[in-house]
């Protein structure tokens, strides 16, 4: 168990690994990790402590964490606490002293297993019961988790990206009206939209096309999120299809939002062996040949072999060739599997937010000419 205070109990979930060297707090509070326990391959986790500004949501969604070494005393000017206390207050279990790189090799070879991690300060563990709990976990395939992590009601967002020395500031000038569907949206995605020039209204994952059009948007954004895209697609895909049928507005999707768009245009998604989780994934933009270092977090992928005519594959992973982006050939509708908003992490893909806003600006210009 991580040194310091600890939550007593058991966490059962799918075990994945993340290769990022920074951003453990952002990872733990990313709703896309709902239903998962994260193994960190980088050994120094917790050494810069925690602070409220780096939370991507109000509470962690990852079920727990596994690290190589117990965190040291925080040594960062932004730290307001340490990781073990933060985990305890947030009700999450962390396990230290594990050879996480060896564990990662096992996950890569055998696939993401279902596991149980436990803490009891008295050291009383019923191993047979823990194994039974792990075996009873149903797995993420077929599981709709977006309903569990989405917002309860709509809200406006105007906070922009963190910048020295002011930190987070509010957007004051009017911008492009964007409706963002929250399948498990990270705060920094919304900040990037605001910084790019958007007035953002966030709607729950179950929003209908009528709910979207009621806000008279110039663009639609589809957020990241957890679970099986096919399960979430049962209610999300009809909404996206209706928007596509009734409007030419630009649409931009990230991660689960990318998969929702792919399903809406007729493609399929598949479960990956161990997924992509990290901040060092090379992705190639096929139109330009440019290689971007990206942040990723997904256990399902769009099957590029099922993309219908008129849907272009725009990005691919240079690790395994899996699909990382699509676009409609004749409309300003596109999405990517990776996370262009990731912070801390690579910033190679921030231009996608500008592209989205540029599509809305072009649409407004055409309307004014008509």
Coordinates of C-alpha atoms in Angstrom, one line a residue, residues 44-214:
X44 CA 8.5 8.3 -9.9
X45 CA 4.8 8.8 -9.4
X46 CA 3.6 11.3 -6.8
X47 CA 6.9 13.2 -6.5
X48 CA 5.4 16.6 -7.4
X49 CA 2.4 16.2 -5.0
X50 CA -1.1 17.3 -5.9
X51 CA -3.1 20.5 -6.3
X52 CA -6.7 21.4 -7.1
X53 CA -5.8 23.1 -10.4
X54 CA -4.7 19.8 -12.0
X55 CA -7.9 17.9 -11.5
X56 CA -9.7 17.1 -14.8
X57 CA -12.9 16.5 -12.9
X58 CA -14.1 17.0 -9.3
X59 CA -13.2 13.4 -8.2
X60 CA -11.1 10.5 -9.5
X61 CA -12.7 8.1 -11.9
X62 CA -10.0 5.5 -12.1
X63 CA -10.7 2.8 -9.6
X64 CA -7.1 2.7 -8.3
X65 CA -3.4 2.9 -9.1
X66 CA -0.4 0.7 -9.1
X67 CA 3.1 2.2 -8.8
X68 CA 6.8 1.1 -8.6
X69 CA 7.9 3.2 -5.6
X70 CA 6.0 4.9 -2.8
X71 CA 5.8 8.6 -3.4
X72 CA 8.4 10.8 -1.9
X73 CA 7.8 14.1 -0.1
X74 CA 6.3 16.6 -2.7
X75 CA 8.9 18.9 -4.2
X76 CA 7.0 21.3 -6.4
X77 CA 6.0 24.9 -5.8
X78 CA 2.5 24.2 -6.9
X79 CA 1.9 21.3 -4.5
X80 CA -0.8 21.7 -1.9
X81 CA -0.8 18.1 -0.6
X82 CA 0.7 14.7 -1.2
X83 CA -0.6 11.8 -3.3
X84 CA -1.4 9.2 -0.6
X85 CA -3.5 11.6 1.4
X86 CA -5.2 12.8 -1.8
X87 CA -6.1 9.1 -2.7
X88 CA -7.4 8.5 0.8
X89 CA -9.6 11.6 0.8
X90 CA -10.9 10.7 -2.7
X91 CA -11.6 7.1 -1.7
X92 CA -9.1 5.4 -4.0
X93 CA -6.7 2.6 -3.3
X94 CA -3.0 2.8 -4.4
X95 CA -0.5 -0.1 -4.3
X96 CA 3.3 0.5 -4.3
X97 CA 6.3 -1.7 -4.4
X98 CA 5.3 -3.5 -7.6
X99 CA 7.5 -4.2 -10.6
X100 CA 5.1 -2.2 -12.9
X101 CA 7.2 -2.7 -16.1
X102 CA 7.1 -6.5 -15.7
X103 CA 3.4 -6.2 -15.0
X104 CA 3.1 -4.1 -18.2
X105 CA 4.8 -6.8 -20.3
X106 CA 2.3 -9.3 -19.0
X107 CA -0.6 -7.0 -20.0
X108 CA 0.8 -6.5 -23.5
X109 CA 1.2 -10.2 -24.0
X110 CA -2.0 -11.5 -22.4
X111 CA -4.3 -8.5 -22.7
X112 CA -5.9 -6.3 -20.0
X113 CA -6.9 -8.6 -17.1
X114 CA -9.6 -8.1 -14.5
X115 CA -8.1 -7.5 -11.1
X116 CA -8.8 -6.8 -7.5
X117 CA -6.6 -4.6 -5.3
X118 CA -7.2 -4.3 -1.6
X119 CA -6.0 -2.6 1.6
X120 CA -6.5 -3.6 5.2
X121 CA -4.3 -1.9 7.8
X122 CA -4.3 -5.1 9.8
X123 CA -3.1 -7.1 6.9
X124 CA -6.1 -9.5 6.8
X125 CA -6.7 -10.5 3.1
X126 CA -9.0 -13.3 1.9
X127 CA -7.1 -14.1 -1.3
X128 CA -9.7 -16.6 -2.5
X129 CA -12.5 -14.0 -2.1
X130 CA -10.4 -11.4 -4.0
X131 CA -9.8 -13.8 -6.9
X132 CA -13.5 -14.5 -7.0
X133 CA -14.3 -10.7 -7.1
X134 CA -11.8 -10.2 -10.0
X135 CA -13.2 -13.2 -11.9
X136 CA -16.8 -11.8 -11.4
X137 CA -16.0 -8.4 -12.9
X138 CA -18.0 -8.3 -16.2
X139 CA -15.5 -6.4 -18.2
X140 CA -15.8 -3.2 -20.2
X141 CA -17.1 -4.8 -23.4
X142 CA -20.8 -4.0 -23.6
X143 CA -20.6 -1.6 -20.7
X144 CA -22.1 1.9 -21.1
X145 CA -20.2 4.1 -18.6
X146 CA -20.9 7.5 -20.1
X147 CA -24.2 7.6 -18.2
X148 CA -22.3 7.2 -15.0
X149 CA -19.8 10.0 -15.6
X150 CA -21.7 12.6 -17.6
X151 CA -23.1 15.8 -16.1
X152 CA -26.5 15.8 -14.5
X153 CA -27.7 18.9 -16.3
X154 CA -26.5 21.4 -18.9
X155 CA -24.1 24.3 -18.0
X156 CA -22.0 27.0 -19.5
X157 CA -18.2 26.9 -19.6
X158 CA -15.9 30.0 -20.0
X159 CA -12.6 29.1 -18.3
X160 CA -9.6 29.1 -20.6
X161 CA -6.3 27.2 -20.5
X162 CA -3.8 27.8 -17.7
X163 CA -1.2 30.5 -18.6
X164 CA 1.6 32.1 -16.6
X165 CA 1.3 34.1 -14.4
X166 CA -2.5 34.5 -14.1
X167 CA -3.4 30.8 -14.1
X168 CA -6.9 30.1 -15.3
X169 CA -8.8 33.2 -16.6
X170 CA -12.4 33.5 -17.9
X171 CA -13.3 34.2 -21.5
X172 CA -15.0 37.6 -21.7
X173 CA -15.4 38.2 -25.4
X174 CA -18.2 36.6 -27.4
X175 CA -17.3 33.6 -29.5
X176 CA -18.6 30.8 -31.7
X177 CA -21.6 29.0 -30.1
X178 CA -20.6 25.4 -29.4
X179 CA -22.6 22.6 -27.8
X180 CA -20.3 20.0 -26.2
X181 CA -21.8 16.6 -25.5
X182 CA -20.3 15.3 -22.2
X183 CA -19.6 11.6 -22.4
X184 CA -17.0 12.1 -19.7
X185 CA -15.4 15.4 -20.7
X186 CA -12.1 16.6 -19.3
X187 CA -12.0 20.2 -18.1
X188 CA -9.0 20.9 -20.3
X189 CA -10.9 20.0 -23.4
X190 CA -13.5 22.7 -22.5
X191 CA -10.7 25.1 -21.7
X192 CA -9.2 24.6 -25.1
X193 CA -12.5 25.2 -26.8
X194 CA -12.9 28.4 -24.8
X195 CA -9.3 29.5 -25.5
X196 CA -9.9 28.8 -29.2
X197 CA -12.8 31.2 -29.3
X198 CA -15.9 29.2 -28.3
X199 CA -18.9 30.0 -26.1
X200 CA -19.4 26.5 -24.8
X201 CA -22.7 25.0 -23.5
X202 CA -22.2 21.5 -22.1
X203 CA -25.1 18.9 -22.4
X204 CA -25.4 15.5 -20.8
X205 CA -24.5 12.3 -22.8
X206 CA -28.2 11.5 -23.4
X207 CA -29.0 14.8 -25.0
X208 CA -31.2 14.6 -28.1
X209 CA -30.8 16.4 -31.4
X210 CA -33.7 18.7 -30.3
X211 CA -31.7 19.5 -27.1
X212 CA -28.7 20.4 -29.3
X213 CA -30.6 22.6 -31.8
X214 CA -32.4 24.4 -28.9

